[in-house]
Structure formats: structure tokens, C-alpha cells
Coordinates of C-alpha atoms and ligand atoms in Angstrom, one line a residue:
X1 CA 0.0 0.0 0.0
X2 CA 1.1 3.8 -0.6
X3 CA 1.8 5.3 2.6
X4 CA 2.3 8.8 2.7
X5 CA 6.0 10.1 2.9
X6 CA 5.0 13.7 3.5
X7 CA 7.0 15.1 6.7
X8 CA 5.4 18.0 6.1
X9 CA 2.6 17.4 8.6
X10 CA 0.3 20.9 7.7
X11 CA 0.8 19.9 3.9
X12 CA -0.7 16.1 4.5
X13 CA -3.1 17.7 7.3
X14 CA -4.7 19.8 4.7
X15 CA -4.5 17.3 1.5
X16 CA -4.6 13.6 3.4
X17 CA -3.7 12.5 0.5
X18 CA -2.3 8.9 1.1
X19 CA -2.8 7.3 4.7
X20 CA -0.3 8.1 7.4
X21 CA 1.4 6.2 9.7
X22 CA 2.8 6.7 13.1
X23 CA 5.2 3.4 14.8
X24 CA 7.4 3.3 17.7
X25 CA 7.0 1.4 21.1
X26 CA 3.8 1.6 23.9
X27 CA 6.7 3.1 26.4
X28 CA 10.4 4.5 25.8
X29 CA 12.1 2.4 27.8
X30 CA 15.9 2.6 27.4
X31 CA 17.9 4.1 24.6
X32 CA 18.6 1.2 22.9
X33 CA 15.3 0.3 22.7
X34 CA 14.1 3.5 21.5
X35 CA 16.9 4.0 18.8
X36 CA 17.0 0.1 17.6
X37 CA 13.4 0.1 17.0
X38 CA 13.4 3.7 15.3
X39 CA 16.1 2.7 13.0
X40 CA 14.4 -0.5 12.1
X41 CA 10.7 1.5 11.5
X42 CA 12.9 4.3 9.6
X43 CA 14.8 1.6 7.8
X44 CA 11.6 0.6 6.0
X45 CA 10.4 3.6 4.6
X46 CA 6.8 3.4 5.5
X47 CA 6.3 5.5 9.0
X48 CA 6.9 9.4 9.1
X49 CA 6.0 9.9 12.7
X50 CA 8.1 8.0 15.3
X51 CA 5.8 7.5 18.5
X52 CA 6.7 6.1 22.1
X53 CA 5.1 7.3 25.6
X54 CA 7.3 9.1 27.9
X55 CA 4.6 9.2 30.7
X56 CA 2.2 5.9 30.9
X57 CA -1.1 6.3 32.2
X58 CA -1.4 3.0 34.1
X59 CA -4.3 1.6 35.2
X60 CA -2.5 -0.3 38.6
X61 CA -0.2 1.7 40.0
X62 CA 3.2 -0.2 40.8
X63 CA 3.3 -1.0 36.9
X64 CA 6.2 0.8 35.0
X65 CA 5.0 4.2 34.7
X66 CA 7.2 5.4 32.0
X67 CA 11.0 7.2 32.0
X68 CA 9.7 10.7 32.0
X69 CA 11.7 13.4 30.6
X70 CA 15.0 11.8 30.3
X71 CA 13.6 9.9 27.6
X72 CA 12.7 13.3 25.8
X73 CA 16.6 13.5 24.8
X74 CA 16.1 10.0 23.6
X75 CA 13.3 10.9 21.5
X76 CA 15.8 14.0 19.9
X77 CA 18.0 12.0 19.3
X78 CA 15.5 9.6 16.9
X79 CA 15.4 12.9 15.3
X80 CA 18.5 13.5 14.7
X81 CA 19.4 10.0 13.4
X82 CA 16.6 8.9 11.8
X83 CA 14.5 11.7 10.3
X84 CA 11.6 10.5 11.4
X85 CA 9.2 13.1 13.3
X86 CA 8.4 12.3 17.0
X87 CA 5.1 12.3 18.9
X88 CA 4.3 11.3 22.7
X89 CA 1.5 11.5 24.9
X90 CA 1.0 14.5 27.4
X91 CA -1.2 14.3 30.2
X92 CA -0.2 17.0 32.2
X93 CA 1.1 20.9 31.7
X94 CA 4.2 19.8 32.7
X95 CA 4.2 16.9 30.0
X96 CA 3.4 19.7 27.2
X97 CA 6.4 22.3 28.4
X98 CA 8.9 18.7 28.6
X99 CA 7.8 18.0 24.9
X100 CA 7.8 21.2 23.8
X101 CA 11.5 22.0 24.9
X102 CA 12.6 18.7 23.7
X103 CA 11.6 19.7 20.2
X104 CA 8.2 17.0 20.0
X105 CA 6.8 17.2 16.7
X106 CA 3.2 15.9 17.0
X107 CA 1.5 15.5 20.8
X108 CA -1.2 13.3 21.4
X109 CA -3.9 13.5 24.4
X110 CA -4.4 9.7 25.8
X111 CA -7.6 7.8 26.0
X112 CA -7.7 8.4 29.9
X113 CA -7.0 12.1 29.9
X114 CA -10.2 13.3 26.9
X115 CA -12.3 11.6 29.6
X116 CA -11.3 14.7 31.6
X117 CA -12.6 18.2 30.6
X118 CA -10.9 20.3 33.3
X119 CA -7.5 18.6 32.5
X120 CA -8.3 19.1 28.9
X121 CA -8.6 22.9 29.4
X122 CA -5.4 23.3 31.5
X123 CA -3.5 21.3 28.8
X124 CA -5.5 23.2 26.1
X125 CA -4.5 26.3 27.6
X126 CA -1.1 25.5 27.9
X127 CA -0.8 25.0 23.9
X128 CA -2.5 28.6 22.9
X129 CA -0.7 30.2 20.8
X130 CA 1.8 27.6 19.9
X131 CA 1.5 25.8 16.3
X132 CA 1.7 22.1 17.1
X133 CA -0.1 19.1 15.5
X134 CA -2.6 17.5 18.2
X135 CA -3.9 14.2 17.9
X136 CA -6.7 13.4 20.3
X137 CA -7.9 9.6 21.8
X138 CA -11.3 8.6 21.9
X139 CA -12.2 8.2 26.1
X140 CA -12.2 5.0 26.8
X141 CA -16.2 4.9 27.6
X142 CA -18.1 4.6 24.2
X143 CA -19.5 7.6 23.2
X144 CA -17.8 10.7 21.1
X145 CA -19.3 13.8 22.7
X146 CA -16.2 13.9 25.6
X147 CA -13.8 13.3 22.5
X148 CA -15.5 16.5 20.5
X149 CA -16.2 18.1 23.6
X150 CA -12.2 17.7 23.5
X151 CA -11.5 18.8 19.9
X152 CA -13.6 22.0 20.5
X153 CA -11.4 22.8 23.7
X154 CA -7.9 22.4 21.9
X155 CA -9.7 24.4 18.5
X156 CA -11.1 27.2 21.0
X157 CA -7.2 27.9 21.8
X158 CA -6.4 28.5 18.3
X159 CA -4.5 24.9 17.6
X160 CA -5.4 24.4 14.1
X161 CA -4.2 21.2 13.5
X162 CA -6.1 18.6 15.4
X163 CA -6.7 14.9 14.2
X164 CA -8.4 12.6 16.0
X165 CA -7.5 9.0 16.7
X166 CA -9.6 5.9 16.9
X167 CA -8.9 3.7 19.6
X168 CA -11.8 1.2 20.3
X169 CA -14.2 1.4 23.4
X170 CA -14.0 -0.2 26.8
X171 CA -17.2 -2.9 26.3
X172 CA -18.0 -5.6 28.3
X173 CA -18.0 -8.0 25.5
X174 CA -14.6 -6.7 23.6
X175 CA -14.1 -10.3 22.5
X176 CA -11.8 -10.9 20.5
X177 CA -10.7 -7.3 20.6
X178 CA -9.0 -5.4 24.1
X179 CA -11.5 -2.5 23.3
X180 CA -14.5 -2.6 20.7
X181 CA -14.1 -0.6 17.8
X182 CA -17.6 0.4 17.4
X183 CA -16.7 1.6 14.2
X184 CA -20.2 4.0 14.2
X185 CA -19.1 6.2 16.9
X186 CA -15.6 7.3 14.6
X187 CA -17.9 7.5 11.6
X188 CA -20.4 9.6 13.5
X189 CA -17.2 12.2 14.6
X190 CA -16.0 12.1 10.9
X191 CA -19.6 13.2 9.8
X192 CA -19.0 16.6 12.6
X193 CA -15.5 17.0 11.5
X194 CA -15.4 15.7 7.3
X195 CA -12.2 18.0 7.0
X196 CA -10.5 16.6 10.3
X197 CA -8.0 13.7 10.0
X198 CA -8.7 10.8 11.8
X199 CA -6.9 7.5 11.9
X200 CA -7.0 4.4 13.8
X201 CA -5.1 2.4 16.7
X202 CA -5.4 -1.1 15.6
X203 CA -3.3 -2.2 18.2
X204 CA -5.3 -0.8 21.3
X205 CA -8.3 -1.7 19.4
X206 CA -6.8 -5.4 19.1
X207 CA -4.5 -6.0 21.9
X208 CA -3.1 -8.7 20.4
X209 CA -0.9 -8.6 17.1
X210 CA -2.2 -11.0 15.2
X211 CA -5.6 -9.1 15.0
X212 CA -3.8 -5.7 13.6
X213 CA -3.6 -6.7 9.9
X214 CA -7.4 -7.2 9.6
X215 CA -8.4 -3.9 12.0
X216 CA -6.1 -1.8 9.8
X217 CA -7.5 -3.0 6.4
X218 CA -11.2 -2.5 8.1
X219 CA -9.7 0.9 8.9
X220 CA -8.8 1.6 5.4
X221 CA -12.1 0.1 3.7
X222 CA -13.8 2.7 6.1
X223 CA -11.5 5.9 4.7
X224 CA -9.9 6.6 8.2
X225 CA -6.7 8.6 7.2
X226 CA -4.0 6.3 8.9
X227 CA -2.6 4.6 11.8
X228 CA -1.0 4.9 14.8
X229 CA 0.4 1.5 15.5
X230 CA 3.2 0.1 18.6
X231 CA 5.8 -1.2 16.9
X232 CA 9.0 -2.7 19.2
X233 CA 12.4 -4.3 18.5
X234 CA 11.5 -7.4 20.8
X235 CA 7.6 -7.3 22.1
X236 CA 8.4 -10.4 23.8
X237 CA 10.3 -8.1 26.7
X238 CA 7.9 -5.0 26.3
X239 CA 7.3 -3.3 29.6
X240 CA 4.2 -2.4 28.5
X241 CA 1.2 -3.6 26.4
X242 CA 3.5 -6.1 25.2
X243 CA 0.8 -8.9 23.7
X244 CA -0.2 -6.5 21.0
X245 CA 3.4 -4.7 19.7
X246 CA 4.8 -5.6 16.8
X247 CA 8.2 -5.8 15.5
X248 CA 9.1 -3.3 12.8
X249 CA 9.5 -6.4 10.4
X250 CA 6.0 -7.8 10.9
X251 CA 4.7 -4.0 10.7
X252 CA 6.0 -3.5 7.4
X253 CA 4.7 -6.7 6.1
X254 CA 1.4 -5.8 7.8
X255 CA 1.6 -2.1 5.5
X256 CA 2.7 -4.4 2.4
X257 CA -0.2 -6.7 2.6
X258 CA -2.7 -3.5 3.0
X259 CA -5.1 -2.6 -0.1
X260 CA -5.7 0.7 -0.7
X261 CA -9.2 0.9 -2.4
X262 CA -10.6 4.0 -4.0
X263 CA -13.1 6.0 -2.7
X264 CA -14.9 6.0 -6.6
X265 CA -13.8 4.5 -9.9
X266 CA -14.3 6.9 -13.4
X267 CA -15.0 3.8 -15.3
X268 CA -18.1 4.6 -17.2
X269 CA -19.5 1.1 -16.7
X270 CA -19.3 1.0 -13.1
X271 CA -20.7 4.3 -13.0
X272 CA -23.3 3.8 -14.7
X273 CA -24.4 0.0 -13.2
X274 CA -23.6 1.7 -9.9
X275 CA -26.5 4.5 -10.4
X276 CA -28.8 2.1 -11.8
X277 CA -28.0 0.5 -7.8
X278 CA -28.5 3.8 -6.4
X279 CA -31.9 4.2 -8.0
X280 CA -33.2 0.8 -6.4
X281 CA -31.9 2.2 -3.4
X282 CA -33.8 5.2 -3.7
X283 CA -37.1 3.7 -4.7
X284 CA -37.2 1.0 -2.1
X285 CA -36.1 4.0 0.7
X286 CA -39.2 6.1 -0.7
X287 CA -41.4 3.1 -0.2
X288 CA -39.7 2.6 3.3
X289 CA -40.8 5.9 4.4
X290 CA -44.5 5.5 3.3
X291 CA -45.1 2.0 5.3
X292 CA -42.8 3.6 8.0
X293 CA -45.9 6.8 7.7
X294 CA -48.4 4.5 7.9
X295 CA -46.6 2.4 10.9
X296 CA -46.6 6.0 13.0
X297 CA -50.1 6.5 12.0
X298 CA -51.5 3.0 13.2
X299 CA -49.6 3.6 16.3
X300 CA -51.2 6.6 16.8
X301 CA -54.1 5.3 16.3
X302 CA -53.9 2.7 18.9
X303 CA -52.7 5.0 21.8
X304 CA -55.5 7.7 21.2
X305 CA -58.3 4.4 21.4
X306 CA -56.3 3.4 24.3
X307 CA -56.3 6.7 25.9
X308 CA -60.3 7.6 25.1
X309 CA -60.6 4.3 26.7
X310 CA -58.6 5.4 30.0
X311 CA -56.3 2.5 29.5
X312 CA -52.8 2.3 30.1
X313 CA -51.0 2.6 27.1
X314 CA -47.8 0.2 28.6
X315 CA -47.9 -3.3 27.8
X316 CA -45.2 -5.3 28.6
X317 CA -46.3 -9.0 27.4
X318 CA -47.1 -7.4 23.9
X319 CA -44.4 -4.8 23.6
X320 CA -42.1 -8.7 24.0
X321 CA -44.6 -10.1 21.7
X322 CA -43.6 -7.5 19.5
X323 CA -40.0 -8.1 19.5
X324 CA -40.1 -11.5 19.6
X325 CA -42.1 -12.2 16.6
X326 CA -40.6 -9.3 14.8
X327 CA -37.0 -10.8 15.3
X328 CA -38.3 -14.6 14.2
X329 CA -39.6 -13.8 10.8
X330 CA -36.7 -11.1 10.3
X331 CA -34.7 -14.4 11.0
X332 CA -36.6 -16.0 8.1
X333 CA -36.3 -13.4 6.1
X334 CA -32.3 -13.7 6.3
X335 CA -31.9 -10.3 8.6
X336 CA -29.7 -10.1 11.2
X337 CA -31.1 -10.2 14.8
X338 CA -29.6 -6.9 15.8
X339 CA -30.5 -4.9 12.9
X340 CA -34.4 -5.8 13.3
X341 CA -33.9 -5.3 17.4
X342 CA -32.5 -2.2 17.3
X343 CA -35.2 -1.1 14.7
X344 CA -37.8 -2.0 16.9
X345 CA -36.3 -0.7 20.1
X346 CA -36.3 3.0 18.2
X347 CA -40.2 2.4 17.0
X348 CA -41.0 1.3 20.8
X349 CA -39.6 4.6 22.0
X350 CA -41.4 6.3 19.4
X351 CA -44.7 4.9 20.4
X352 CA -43.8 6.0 23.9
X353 CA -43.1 9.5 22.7
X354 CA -46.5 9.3 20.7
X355 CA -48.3 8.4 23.5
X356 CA -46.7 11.2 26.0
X357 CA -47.7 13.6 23.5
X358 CA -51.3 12.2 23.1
X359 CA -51.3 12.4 27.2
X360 CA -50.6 16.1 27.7
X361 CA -52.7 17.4 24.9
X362 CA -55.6 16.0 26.6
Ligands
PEP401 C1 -0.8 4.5 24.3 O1 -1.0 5.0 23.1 O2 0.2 3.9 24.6 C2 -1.9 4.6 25.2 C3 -1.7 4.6 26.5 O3 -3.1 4.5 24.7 P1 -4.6 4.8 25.2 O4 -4.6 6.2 25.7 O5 -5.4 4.7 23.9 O6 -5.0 3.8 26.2
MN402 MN1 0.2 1.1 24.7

């Protein structure tokens, strides 16, 4: 796959136009470490932005917490030896005046600190008026207004470049993932922000490296801009998140094996077989809406007898009835359970609405 070689960050951030990549370790954790793995990542050509974490939000504490700033100089020295831009996490003001005297190119805000508006701010704050690339996590709990709410903050200071990345949800049924991708939340952020880059962390969406390969090509498929991905010279001995790095050899066969589709094709056949498609589309939707009318209307109808009637207008056994029957013959119809359940939760709490606003009229 084309990666994109532009180490100009504000040229790429205003064109995206190949997918990005950002490698390096979870944690810094000596030297060596840091400048073996950056040589290897540099070596093949495909990463522009070295990463590693200088500061590790833990979840336990007593686990290794990260070398702090003396690992800042390590980071300068990738630099230096490897061309590759840098980017760490801050977490703190402290963490933002470290990196920024160390020469950081590219700071990213973790998935434990967008959960946090006032520490947001402060950190916010501390950026006004400086020109740095921002890249902000999703919080770990699964919805995106704490992670816009976020974006806003660091945009309100006058940052300009601000990309967002996609790290999977805390869920309690991740299996097989560490966190749940719930690919419709990132898609929901792209529709706020379509100008905004916004790539993905396969391998804190996976947690595991085996399950990087096929979370990156999803990634793709669904036009995120690029990847942030850990990436160390032996996993094996990682001091952190050490099930789901990668060694720099098994990234670049990962970025190999990636296909790049296009978003549209200008072949005059497919165009022209794909708007016949559209136009199916189109009809079956208008039909859609007219049985979905006349759904709403019987509805209606049934709460405002119910109501003239002085009956309640909440029954259990047949709002199950509903579902269940709805759900068997969707089964038999070849839809999938959760499609026909969720469309049936949403027209339950519309009846409910109908029926609050039949209530207070009379
Ligand atoms: C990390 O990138 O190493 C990290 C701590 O990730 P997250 O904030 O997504 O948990
Ligand atoms: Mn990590």
C-alpha cells in the first residue's frame, strides 16, 4: 500500500492524501530500545511519525510508569538519526512544556485524559498560541461527545491542526478485541468533523498482534486517514502492552499486505451500473418511508383508542410479543437479529413518545 511520505505534517493535514502512519514502542524504555526500534521502522520507509510514551497512564499503579523526561533526549536523538518526526502522549502541563523544549513534533492526548474536561482545558491552555499538531484519543467509555467536547477545547485555543484517533471502546463483550471498535461512533465524529484527520489504533483496538492486519485494512475500507500502531524491536520483553506490539519487520509486512481501495472509480460502466443501484436504493427507501408513515399513524391510532378508553398505554407482554415475533420472521427473512432489534427498540420509544404527546394534549 502507498503510505504517505510527507514530513510535512500541515501539507498532508490539509491534502490527506495517502494514509499516514505513526510506529514506535507503547513506552520508551531505554535508549537502545528506543533507537534500535526507530532505525528498524525508519529503515523501512513506511512510517513518518516516530511515537513512544514518555509518561504511561497505568491503570494499577506499581506497573512501569514510564521514564519521564530523560527519555525526551532520547526521542531527539531519533530525530536527529533517523529523520523521522516524533510524537508522545502529554497528560499534564508539565508533559506539554517537557515535549515542547525537547523539540516534539506531534502530541497526542491519551484515551484516559479526553475523559477529563478540566484537564483538557489546562492542557489546552497550555498550547494557545503555539503551532503544534494535536492528535486526540477517543475516552475510553463509548461515546464521542467527551472526545468532541475535546477537539472543541484544543480548537477554542487556536490549535489548528487537530486529528483525532480511533482507539476502540471499553465494552464488556470486547471479545476478540481489548477494546471494541464500534466503528459507528468514529464514523459519527467524521460526519462533525469531514475535514478533520482521523486515523486508527489497531493495536489498542486489538490487543493482540495478530488481530492488527485485519483492524487496519477495516480501517482503510472505512477511509480513516492512517494509523497509529506500537511497533518494538522485541515485544516479547515489552514493559508495556507487550501482547499487542509488533516488531518493525511484521509491521511492514502488515503495510505491504494492506489494499488501498478508492473512494470512486471513473470507469463509465461501473458508473453507470452503480447509479442504476442507487436508483433501487432510492425507490425501495421512498417506499420505506411510506409504510414507516403508515406504521406511526397506526400507532397513533392505537394509543389515542387506548387513551379515550382510560387505559394504560404500557404493555409489557405485547411490547415482548412484539420483538419477539418481529426478530423470528426477520430471521426468516435472512436479517440479522440486531438490525431488526434495534429497529424496533427505536419504533417502541417512538410509540412512547406518541403516546406522552397524546397524554398532555388531553
Ligand atoms: C498508548 O497509546 O500507549 C496509550 C496509553 O493508549 P490509550 O490512551 O489509547 O489507552
Ligand atoms: Mn500502549
Amino acid at each position: 500500500m502507498q503510505i504517505s511520505k510527507q514530513t510535512n505534517l500541515l501539507k498532508w493535514w490539509s491534502k490527506k492524501d495517502s494514509p499516514i502512519l505513526i510506529a514506535g514502542p507503547c513506552s520508551a524504555e531505554s535508549e537502545k530500545q528506543v533507537l534500535d526500534t526507530a532505525h528498524q521502522i525508519a529503515n523501512s520507509g513506511q512510517a513518518t511519525i516516530f511515537r513512544a510514551g514518555v509518561w504511561k497512564p497505568r491503570t494499577r499503579p506499581g506497573s512501569f510508569e514510564g521514564i519521564g523526561v530523560p527519555a525526551l533526549s532520547w526521542l531527539q536523538k531519533v530525530k536527529k538519526e533517523t529523520g523521522l518526526l516524533v510524537s508522545t502522549e502529554v497528560a499534564a502541563t508539565f508533559h506539554v512544556e517537557q515535549a515542547l523544549k525537547h523539540d516534539v513534533d506531534v502530541l497526542w492526548i491519551g484515551a484516559r485524559t479526553t475523559v477529563n474536561p478540566f484537564l483538557v482545558q489546562e492542557i489546552a491552555e497550555s498550547l494557545r498560541g503555539v503551532d503544534i499538531p494535536i492528535l486526540i484519543k477517543n475516552p475510553i467509555h463509548a461515546e464521542i461527545a467527551l472526545w468532541d467536547g475535546a477537539i472543541e477545547r484544543f480548537s477554542k485555543v487556536g490549535i489548528k491542526n487537530i486529528g483525532a484517533i480511533h482507539r476502540g471502546f471499553f465494552s464488556p463483550n470486547s471479545a476478540p478485541f481489548r477494546n471494541t471498535p464500534f466503528w459507528d461512533l468514529a464514523i459519527e465524529l467524521m460526519r462533525l468533523h469531514p475535514d478533520m484527520p482521523i486515523i486508527t489504533d489497531p493495536s489498542h483496538m486489538a490487543g493482540r498482534s495478530d488481530l492488527i492486519e485485519k483492524l487496519s485494512q477495516t480501517s482503510l475500507d472505512l477511509n480513516f486517514d492512517g494509523f497509529i500502531i506500537e511497533s518494538h524491536n522485541n515485544p516479547s520483553v515489552a514493559l508495556s502492552d507487550a501482547s499487542q506490539q509488533v516488531t518493525p519487520q511484521h509491521l511492514e509486512k502488515i503495510m505491504d499486505n494492506l489494499l488501498l481501495k478508492p473512494e470512486t472509480s471513473s470507469n463509465k460502466e461501473y458508473l453507470s451500473h452503480l447509479s442504476k443501484l442507487r436508483g433501487n436504493l432510492n425507490k425501495i427507501d421512498e417506499d420505506f418511508l411510506e409504510i414507516l408513515t403508515r406504521r406511526v399513524n397506526a400507532v397513533r391510532e392505537i394509543e389515542d383508542f387506548k387513551s379515550k378508553n382510560n387505559v394504560s398505554a404500557f404493555e409489557i407482554k405485547r411490547l415482548n410479543e412484539i420483538l419477539k415475533t418481529r426478530i423470528l420472521r426477520g430471521a426468516e427473512l435472512g436479517l440479522s437479529e440486531s438490525l431488526v432489534e434495534d429497529i424496533y427498540n427505536t419504533l417502541i420509544k417512538n410509540s412512547f413518545q406518541l403516546q406522552t404527546e397524546i397524554t398532555d394534549k388531553k
